[in-house]
mmCIF file of C-alpha atoms in Angstrom:
data_model
loop_
_atom_site.group_PDB
_atom_site.id
_atom_site.type_symbol
_atom_site.label_atom_id
_atom_site.label_comp_id
_atom_site.label_asym_id
_atom_site.label_seq_id
_atom_site.Cartn_x
_atom_site.Cartn_y
_atom_site.Cartn_z
ATOM 1 C CA MET E 39 -0.058 0.125 0.336
ATOM 2 C CA SER E 40 1.014 3.646 -0.167
ATOM 3 C CA VAL E 41 0.142 6.744 1.341
ATOM 4 C CA THR E 42 0.065 10.314 -0.311
ATOM 5 C CA GLY E 43 -2.033 13.090 0.670
ATOM 6 C CA GLY E 44 -4.110 10.970 3.511
ATOM 7 C CA SER E 45 -5.053 8.461 1.244
ATOM 8 C CA VAL E 46 -3.741 4.910 0.487
ATOM 9 C CA ARG E 47 -3.325 2.782 -2.484
ATOM 10 C CA ARG E 48 -4.876 -0.540 -2.104
ATOM 11 C CA GLY E 49 -3.887 -3.552 -3.627
ATOM 12 C CA GLN E 50 -1.264 -1.378 -6.229
ATOM 13 C CA ARG E 51 0.609 -5.008 -6.252
ATOM 14 C CA ALA E 52 -2.400 -6.904 -7.578
ATOM 15 C CA TRP E 53 -3.572 -4.087 -9.290
ATOM 16 C CA LEU E 54 -1.203 -4.231 -11.235
ATOM 17 C CA VAL E 55 -0.781 -8.061 -11.889
ATOM 18 C CA LEU E 56 -3.954 -7.903 -13.340
ATOM 19 C CA VAL E 57 -3.377 -5.232 -15.459
ATOM 20 C CA SER E 58 -0.822 -6.650 -16.661
ATOM 21 C CA ALA E 59 -2.639 -10.398 -17.819
ATOM 22 C CA ALA E 60 -4.763 -8.307 -19.719
ATOM 23 C CA ALA E 61 -2.174 -6.771 -22.396
ATOM 24 C CA ILE E 62 -1.178 -10.308 -22.182
ATOM 25 C CA VAL E 63 -4.654 -11.249 -22.883
ATOM 26 C CA LEU E 64 -4.962 -8.974 -25.576
ATOM 27 C CA THR E 65 -1.592 -9.522 -26.992
ATOM 28 C CA VAL E 66 -2.883 -12.700 -27.507
ATOM 29 C CA LEU E 67 -5.831 -12.438 -29.330
ATOM 30 C CA GLY E 68 -4.604 -9.970 -31.345
ATOM 31 C CA GLY E 69 -1.817 -12.544 -32.054
ATOM 32 C CA ALA E 70 -4.404 -15.542 -33.148
ATOM 33 C CA GLN E 71 -5.116 -13.505 -36.199
ATOM 34 C CA VAL E 72 -2.332 -11.972 -37.610
ATOM 35 C CA PRO E 73 0.033 -14.701 -39.777
ATOM 36 C CA ASP E 74 3.013 -14.619 -37.364
ATOM 37 C CA PRO E 75 1.488 -14.031 -33.522
ATOM 38 C CA ILE E 76 5.141 -12.919 -32.385
ATOM 39 C CA ASP E 77 6.068 -9.990 -34.546
ATOM 40 C CA LEU E 78 2.587 -8.662 -32.573
ATOM 41 C CA VAL E 79 5.056 -8.190 -29.803
ATOM 42 C CA PRO E 80 7.174 -4.513 -31.672
ATOM 43 C CA SER E 81 3.954 -3.436 -32.769
ATOM 44 C CA VAL E 82 2.539 -3.479 -29.039
ATOM 45 C CA ALA E 83 6.308 -1.983 -28.253
ATOM 46 C CA ALA E 84 5.952 0.563 -30.869
ATOM 47 C CA ALA E 85 2.384 1.598 -29.855
ATOM 48 C CA ALA E 86 3.567 1.930 -25.820
ATOM 49 C CA ALA E 87 6.117 4.153 -26.796
ATOM 50 C CA VAL E 88 5.085 7.584 -27.381
ATOM 51 C CA PRO E 89 2.287 7.469 -24.912
ATOM 52 C CA GLY E 90 4.700 6.216 -22.170
ATOM 53 C CA VAL E 91 7.034 9.106 -23.100
ATOM 54 C CA LEU E 92 4.266 11.126 -22.529
ATOM 55 C CA ALA E 93 2.827 9.349 -19.270
ATOM 56 C CA LEU E 94 6.664 9.506 -17.866
ATOM 57 C CA ALA E 95 6.264 13.502 -18.212
ATOM 58 C CA GLN E 96 3.068 13.720 -16.028
ATOM 59 C CA TYR E 97 5.043 11.341 -13.536
ATOM 60 C CA LEU E 98 6.981 14.007 -12.975
ATOM 61 C CA LEU E 99 4.351 16.676 -12.688
ATOM 62 C CA LEU E 100 2.862 13.313 -10.211
ATOM 63 C CA ARG E 101 5.956 14.386 -7.837
ATOM 64 C CA SER E 102 4.061 17.806 -7.267
ATOM 65 C CA GLY E 103 0.873 16.375 -6.895
ATOM 66 C CA ARG E 104 -0.812 17.363 -10.092
ATOM 67 C CA ILE E 105 -1.096 16.757 -13.883
ATOM 68 C CA GLU E 106 -0.598 18.538 -17.272
ATOM 69 C CA PRO E 107 -2.671 18.661 -19.958
ATOM 70 C CA GLY E 108 -0.953 20.657 -22.277
ATOM 71 C CA THR E 109 2.160 19.205 -22.540
ATOM 72 C CA ILE E 110 -0.069 16.560 -24.336
ATOM 73 C CA GLY E 111 -0.517 20.406 -26.842
ATOM 74 C CA VAL E 112 3.477 20.365 -27.164
ATOM 75 C CA ALA E 113 3.595 17.211 -28.622
ATOM 76 C CA GLY E 114 1.200 17.571 -31.003
ATOM 77 C CA LEU E 115 2.763 20.785 -31.765
ATOM 78 C CA SER E 116 6.459 18.791 -32.023
ATOM 79 C CA ALA E 117 5.393 16.208 -33.795
ATOM 80 C CA ALA E 118 4.208 18.956 -37.018
ATOM 81 C CA ILE E 119 7.682 20.740 -36.791
ATOM 82 C CA VAL E 120 9.685 17.999 -37.040
ATOM 83 C CA GLY E 121 7.385 15.971 -39.358
ATOM 84 C CA VAL E 122 7.206 19.359 -41.759
ATOM 85 C CA ASN E 123 11.334 19.473 -41.468
ATOM 86 C CA SER E 124 12.168 16.225 -42.230
ATOM 87 C CA ALA E 125 10.079 16.440 -45.493
ATOM 88 C CA GLU E 126 13.316 19.097 -46.756
ATOM 89 C CA GLY E 127 16.660 16.647 -45.315
ATOM 90 C CA ASP E 128 18.971 16.390 -42.066
ATOM 91 C CA GLY E 129 20.090 19.488 -41.698
ATOM 92 C CA ARG E 130 15.660 21.150 -41.942
ATOM 93 C CA MET E 131 15.119 17.971 -39.763
ATOM 94 C CA LEU E 132 17.477 19.244 -36.814
ATOM 95 C CA LEU E 133 16.418 22.608 -36.708
ATOM 96 C CA GLY E 134 12.960 21.199 -36.665
ATOM 97 C CA VAL E 135 13.686 19.417 -33.571
ATOM 98 C CA LEU E 136 16.185 21.610 -32.105
ATOM 99 C CA LEU E 137 12.272 24.019 -33.150
ATOM 100 C CA ALA E 138 10.550 21.587 -31.191
ATOM 101 C CA PHE E 139 12.260 21.084 -27.729
ATOM 102 C CA ALA E 140 12.813 25.578 -27.647
ATOM 103 C CA ALA E 141 7.986 25.104 -27.807
ATOM 104 C CA ALA E 142 7.947 23.805 -24.920
ATOM 105 C CA LEU E 143 10.494 26.129 -22.835
ATOM 106 C CA PRO E 144 8.531 28.799 -22.930
ATOM 107 C CA PHE E 145 5.051 26.657 -22.356
ATOM 108 C CA ALA E 146 6.599 25.236 -19.074
ATOM 109 C CA LEU E 147 7.474 29.060 -18.057
ATOM 110 C CA LEU E 148 4.014 29.364 -18.211
ATOM 111 C CA SER E 149 2.986 27.087 -15.853
ATOM 112 C CA GLY E 150 5.167 26.633 -13.383
ATOM 113 C CA TYR E 151 5.115 30.203 -12.617
ATOM 114 C CA LEU E 152 0.432 29.689 -12.719
ATOM 115 C CA ALA E 153 1.079 26.900 -11.106
ATOM 116 C CA TRP E 154 2.995 28.240 -8.110
ATOM 117 C CA ASN E 155 1.753 32.171 -8.487
ATOM 118 C CA ALA E 156 -1.768 32.097 -9.520
ATOM 119 C CA GLY E 157 -3.726 28.061 -7.730
ATOM 120 C CA LEU E 158 -4.077 25.310 -9.515
ATOM 121 C CA GLY E 159 -7.214 26.782 -11.481
ATOM 122 C CA TYR E 160 -5.336 28.816 -13.266
ATOM 123 C CA ALA E 161 -2.717 26.456 -14.577
ATOM 124 C CA MET E 162 -5.033 23.688 -15.960
ATOM 125 C CA VAL E 163 -7.120 26.859 -17.687
ATOM 126 C CA SER E 164 -3.708 27.567 -19.280
ATOM 127 C CA ALA E 165 -3.058 23.983 -19.902
ATOM 128 C CA ALA E 166 -5.632 23.368 -22.028
ATOM 129 C CA THR E 167 -5.353 26.804 -24.269
ATOM 130 C CA VAL E 168 -1.982 25.191 -24.862
ATOM 131 C CA LEU E 169 -3.258 22.533 -26.267
ATOM 132 C CA ILE E 170 -6.497 23.864 -28.100
ATOM 133 C CA ALA E 171 -3.800 26.238 -28.995
ATOM 134 C CA ALA E 172 -0.929 23.727 -30.045
ATOM 135 C CA ASP E 173 -3.577 21.583 -31.855
ATOM 136 C CA GLN E 174 -4.695 24.642 -34.667
ATOM 137 C CA LEU E 175 -1.070 25.586 -35.179
ATOM 138 C CA VAL E 176 -0.715 21.980 -36.510
ATOM 139 C CA LEU E 177 -3.907 22.530 -38.516
ATOM 140 C CA GLN E 178 -1.841 26.022 -39.817
ATOM 141 C CA VAL E 179 1.660 23.724 -39.760
ATOM 142 C CA VAL E 180 0.290 20.763 -41.568
ATOM 143 C CA ASP E 181 -3.316 20.526 -43.977
ATOM 144 C CA GLU E 182 -2.064 17.456 -45.604
ATOM 145 C CA THR E 183 -0.004 14.195 -44.553
ATOM 146 C CA VAL E 184 3.581 15.090 -45.404
ATOM 147 C CA ASN E 185 6.037 11.773 -45.385
ATOM 148 C CA THR E 186 9.599 11.925 -43.737
ATOM 149 C CA HIS E 187 12.719 11.778 -45.710
ATOM 150 C CA ALA E 188 15.230 11.659 -43.574
ATOM 151 C CA PRO E 189 17.607 9.101 -42.257
ATOM 152 C CA LEU E 190 17.608 9.719 -37.798
ATOM 153 C CA MET E 191 13.610 9.532 -38.844
ATOM 154 C CA ARG E 192 13.777 6.243 -40.736
ATOM 155 C CA ALA E 193 16.224 5.065 -38.603
ATOM 156 C CA LEU E 194 13.667 5.959 -34.754
ATOM 157 C CA GLY E 195 11.464 4.168 -37.065
ATOM 158 C CA GLY E 196 13.586 1.045 -36.858
ATOM 159 C CA ALA E 197 12.075 -0.527 -39.611
ATOM 160 C CA ASP E 198 15.468 -3.318 -39.314
ATOM 161 C CA LEU E 199 15.062 -3.852 -35.680
ATOM 162 C CA TRP E 200 13.216 -6.273 -33.891
ATOM 163 C CA LEU E 201 12.257 -4.432 -31.280
ATOM 164 C CA PRO E 202 11.456 -0.215 -33.021
ATOM 165 C CA SER E 203 13.726 1.810 -32.211
ATOM 166 C CA VAL E 204 11.376 4.619 -31.195
ATOM 167 C CA PHE E 205 10.707 1.726 -27.921
ATOM 168 C CA LEU E 206 14.593 1.130 -27.254
ATOM 169 C CA VAL E 207 14.463 5.280 -26.326
ATOM 170 C CA ALA E 208 11.595 5.141 -24.046
ATOM 171 C CA ALA E 209 13.683 2.037 -22.341
ATOM 172 C CA ALA E 210 16.520 4.351 -22.055
ATOM 173 C CA LEU E 211 14.637 7.266 -21.127
ATOM 174 C CA PHE E 212 12.522 5.314 -18.115
ATOM 175 C CA GLY E 213 15.961 4.055 -16.472
ATOM 176 C CA LEU E 214 17.404 7.337 -16.355
ATOM 177 C CA VAL E 215 14.600 8.179 -14.636
ATOM 178 C CA ALA E 216 15.059 5.710 -12.326
ATOM 179 C CA LEU E 217 18.370 6.192 -12.280
ATOM 180 C CA LEU E 218 17.453 9.567 -11.147
ATOM 181 C CA ARG E 219 14.616 8.338 -8.768
ATOM 182 C CA PRO E 220 12.387 11.793 -8.383
ATOM 183 C CA THR E 221 11.132 12.174 -5.157
ATOM 184 C CA SER E 222 8.785 14.116 -3.752
ATOM 185 C CA GLU E 223 11.204 16.540 -2.853
ATOM 186 C CA PRO E 224 9.772 19.893 -5.707
ATOM 187 C CA MET E 225 7.038 19.924 -4.298
ATOM 188 C CA PRO E 226 4.850 23.609 -4.369
ATOM 189 C CA PRO E 227 7.499 26.027 -2.838
ATOM 190 C CA ALA E 228 7.569 27.157 1.001
ATOM 191 C CA GLU E 229 6.355 30.450 1.708
ATOM 192 C CA GLY E 230 8.826 32.817 0.049
ATOM 193 C CA GLU E 231 10.831 31.123 -1.520
ATOM 194 C CA GLY E 232 10.094 31.481 -5.729
ATOM 195 C CA TRP E 233 8.695 29.644 -8.564
ATOM 196 C CA LEU E 234 11.625 29.162 -11.168
ATOM 197 C CA ARG E 235 13.747 26.008 -9.447
ATOM 198 C CA PRO E 236 10.354 23.581 -8.590
ATOM 199 C CA THR E 237 9.918 24.774 -12.352
ATOM 200 C CA LEU E 238 12.881 23.714 -13.669
ATOM 201 C CA LEU E 239 12.948 20.507 -11.113
ATOM 202 C CA ILE E 240 9.583 19.130 -12.524
ATOM 203 C CA PHE E 241 7.722 21.904 -15.426
ATOM 204 C CA LEU E 242 11.291 22.107 -17.717
ATOM 205 C CA PRO E 243 11.442 18.112 -18.210
ATOM 206 C CA ALA E 244 7.934 17.103 -18.504
ATOM 207 C CA PHE E 245 7.626 19.657 -21.482
ATOM 208 C CA GLY E 246 10.636 18.267 -23.063
ATOM 209 C CA LEU E 247 9.897 14.776 -22.252
ATOM 210 C CA SER E 248 6.831 15.990 -24.085
ATOM 211 C CA ALA E 249 8.393 17.202 -27.098
ATOM 212 C CA LEU E 250 10.529 14.494 -27.550
ATOM 213 C CA ALA E 251 7.389 12.584 -27.364
ATOM 214 C CA GLY E 252 6.444 14.085 -30.366
ATOM 215 C CA VAL E 253 9.484 14.000 -32.471
ATOM 216 C CA LEU E 254 9.558 10.578 -31.488
ATOM 217 C CA TYR E 255 5.688 9.885 -32.662
ATOM 218 C CA THR E 256 6.499 11.418 -36.265
ATOM 219 C CA ALA E 257 9.964 8.547 -36.214
ATOM 220 C CA ARG E 258 6.679 5.901 -35.820
ATOM 221 C CA ILE E 259 5.252 6.801 -38.523
ATOM 222 C CA GLN E 260 7.282 8.478 -40.950
ATOM 223 C CA ALA E 261 5.405 11.611 -41.623
ATOM 224 C CA ALA E 262 3.241 14.258 -40.268
ATOM 225 C CA ILE E 263 -0.688 14.221 -39.877
ATOM 226 C CA PRO E 264 -2.917 17.100 -40.390
ATOM 227 C CA GLY E 265 -5.436 17.753 -36.914
ATOM 228 C CA GLY E 266 -6.973 15.959 -34.371
ATOM 229 C CA LEU E 267 -3.050 14.233 -32.678
ATOM 230 C CA SER E 268 -3.634 16.304 -29.568
ATOM 231 C CA GLN E 269 -7.398 14.541 -28.526
ATOM 232 C CA ASP E 270 -5.663 11.199 -29.533
ATOM 233 C CA LEU E 271 -2.308 11.525 -27.462
ATOM 234 C CA LEU E 272 -4.138 13.481 -24.305
ATOM 235 C CA THR E 273 -6.834 10.358 -24.444
ATOM 236 C CA VAL E 274 -4.092 7.304 -24.926
ATOM 237 C CA CYS E 275 -1.167 9.535 -22.037
ATOM 238 C CA LEU E 276 -4.185 9.004 -19.616
ATOM 239 C CA LEU E 277 -5.425 5.621 -19.911
ATOM 240 C CA GLY E 278 -1.602 4.838 -19.084
ATOM 241 C CA LEU E 279 -1.172 6.727 -16.599
ATOM 242 C CA ALA E 280 -4.493 5.673 -14.837
ATOM 243 C CA ALA E 281 -4.728 1.866 -16.330
ATOM 244 C CA GLY E 282 -0.939 1.577 -13.766
ATOM 245 C CA GLY E 283 -2.744 2.523 -11.117
ATOM 246 C CA CYS E 284 -1.529 6.012 -10.633
ATOM 247 C CA SER E 285 -3.767 8.585 -8.482
ATOM 248 C CA LEU E 286 -5.100 11.402 -10.397
ATOM 249 C CA ARG E 287 -6.266 12.178 -7.112
ATOM 250 C CA THR E 288 -4.024 11.959 -4.447
ATOM 251 C CA GLY E 289 -0.732 12.440 -6.765
ATOM 252 C CA GLU E 290 0.764 8.756 -5.912
ATOM 253 C CA ALA E 291 2.985 7.198 -8.838
ATOM 254 C CA HIS E 292 5.750 4.888 -9.367
ATOM 255 C CA LEU E 293 7.631 4.226 -12.561
ATOM 256 C CA VAL E 294 7.223 0.595 -12.377
ATOM 257 C CA ASP E 295 3.255 1.627 -12.760
ATOM 258 C CA VAL E 296 3.748 3.899 -15.663
ATOM 259 C CA ALA E 297 5.258 1.113 -17.208
ATOM 260 C CA VAL E 298 2.452 -0.863 -16.987
ATOM 261 C CA GLY E 299 0.078 1.378 -17.550
ATOM 262 C CA ALA E 300 2.266 2.582 -21.045
ATOM 263 C CA LEU E 301 2.116 -1.089 -22.010
ATOM 264 C CA PHE E 302 -1.476 -2.023 -21.399
ATOM 265 C CA ALA E 303 -2.352 0.765 -23.880
ATOM 266 C CA GLY E 304 0.116 -0.362 -26.157
ATOM 267 C CA SER E 305 -1.922 -3.722 -26.429
ATOM 268 C CA LEU E 306 -4.954 -2.470 -25.913
ATOM 269 C CA THR E 307 -4.458 0.360 -29.553
ATOM 270 C CA THR E 308 -2.746 -2.931 -31.273
ATOM 271 C CA PHE E 309 -5.554 -4.349 -30.880
ATOM 272 C CA LEU E 310 -8.230 -2.471 -31.354
ATOM 273 C CA ALA E 311 -5.956 -1.673 -35.147
ATOM 274 C CA ILE E 312 -5.960 -5.718 -35.949
ATOM 275 C CA GLU E 313 -9.571 -5.476 -35.544
ATOM 276 C CA SER E 314 -10.291 -3.409 -37.802
ATOM 277 C CA VAL E 315 -11.636 -0.986 -35.106
ATOM 278 C CA ASP E 316 -12.474 2.471 -36.677
ATOM 279 C CA ALA E 317 -10.197 5.531 -35.836
ATOM 280 C CA ALA E 318 -13.937 7.300 -33.553
ATOM 281 C CA THR E 319 -14.035 4.671 -31.722
ATOM 282 C CA ALA E 320 -11.071 3.489 -30.881
ATOM 283 C CA SER E 321 -10.542 6.694 -29.748
ATOM 284 C CA LEU E 322 -14.166 6.386 -27.822
ATOM 285 C CA VAL E 323 -13.132 2.778 -26.411
ATOM 286 C CA VAL E 324 -9.643 4.318 -25.553
ATOM 287 C CA ALA E 325 -11.364 7.254 -23.276
ATOM 288 C CA ALA E 326 -13.774 5.075 -22.283
ATOM 289 C CA THR E 327 -11.472 2.632 -20.887
ATOM 290 C CA ALA E 328 -9.853 5.647 -18.695
ATOM 291 C CA VAL E 329 -12.447 6.056 -16.893
ATOM 292 C CA VAL E 330 -12.767 3.429 -15.508
ATOM 293 C CA PHE E 331 -9.838 2.475 -14.654
ATOM 294 C CA VAL E 332 -9.961 6.238 -12.855
ATOM 295 C CA LEU E 333 -13.334 5.169 -11.661
ATOM 296 C CA LEU E 334 -11.913 2.008 -9.872
ATOM 297 C CA ASP E 335 -8.983 4.239 -8.147
ATOM 298 C CA LEU E 336 -11.032 6.081 -6.403
ATOM 299 C CA ALA E 337 -12.869 3.129 -4.842
ATOM 300 C CA ARG E 338 -9.856 1.523 -3.724
ATOM 301 C CA LEU E 339 -8.410 4.991 -2.239
ATOM 302 C CA SER E 340 -9.254 4.710 1.332
ATOM 303 C CA PRO E 341 -8.519 7.048 5.107
ATOM 304 C CA ALA E 342 -4.611 6.893 5.452
ATOM 305 C CA PRO E 343 -3.933 5.182 9.052
ATOM 306 C CA ALA E 344 -3.887 7.801 12.350
ATOM 307 C CA PRO E 345 0.131 7.890 12.915
ATOM 308 C CA ASP E 346 1.601 6.474 16.415
ATOM 309 C CA PRO E 347 0.585 8.312 19.515
ATOM 310 C CA ALA E 348 4.497 9.598 20.167
ATOM 311 C CA PRO E 349 5.543 7.992 23.556
ATOM 312 C CA ALA E 350 5.407 9.160 26.699
ATOM 313 C CA PRO E 351 8.470 11.185 27.913
ATOM 314 C CA VAL E 352 10.232 8.291 30.596
ATOM 315 C CA PRO E 353 10.079 9.833 34.127
ATOM 316 C CA ASP E 354 13.206 11.405 35.674
ATOM 317 C CA PRO E 355 14.707 8.259 38.354
ATOM 318 C CA ARG E 356 15.661 12.144 40.869
#
């Protein structure tokens, strides 16, 4: 059990076992409908990589007890910027990657400032505004599907590898975050403490991961696509968090939770693709599944036990 914010997540280990089993079942069911079932594993890994990186960004933010939907907007905008520039060659592609990361900086600073100075409500409104604005900018930048040609994009796609490069990059990021062992230390600052330090510790890495998720998305599909990206990434990212048992209410999450949830999201989206479910219905299924997991998480929360009283002082024998 994990204790955070006066609540206890009951049965987290059993939760992860059940979700992992569900991911395996979905993969097996999907594998029964393809010529070579073993080839489905790289597909699931590739499908899990991008929401996994986005959920990793949200995991960092959950250390402060909140999520930031605006990072999904940054991911969508980054995918468009990188995709358009990748169609022009290596030099333009590298410029696009730099522009994508540069776009994350002002959003991170703005969200960090609002979170610590204007309150959570204003910060969430600004996050939703970033998401909507980025989605509209994607529509302006990309009005039709643009195929990428840069070698790095093709290499990240990993068509010649059994495990796609996007998955290997995501796995490396999970390992890096595990090595750094983020704790709850960068919580909302104490009285008189500035907002810049926690922003650098929390928001800037989260938005940077979101920009990287956009780069990986472009590499995976080898194209930039017009519109709709932010909403799709938002639902699958929330599914990854909720399926892993990351408590959106208490802000409690662990790296293993995020990884298991991302793999479940990848297995579900891959299964829906094998079943030839249309995009609108698939998005609805993903969103509904995320809502179910959130409700299940709320149902299992219970008040944390009261701390044991301090021992009575030993009387002075004198």
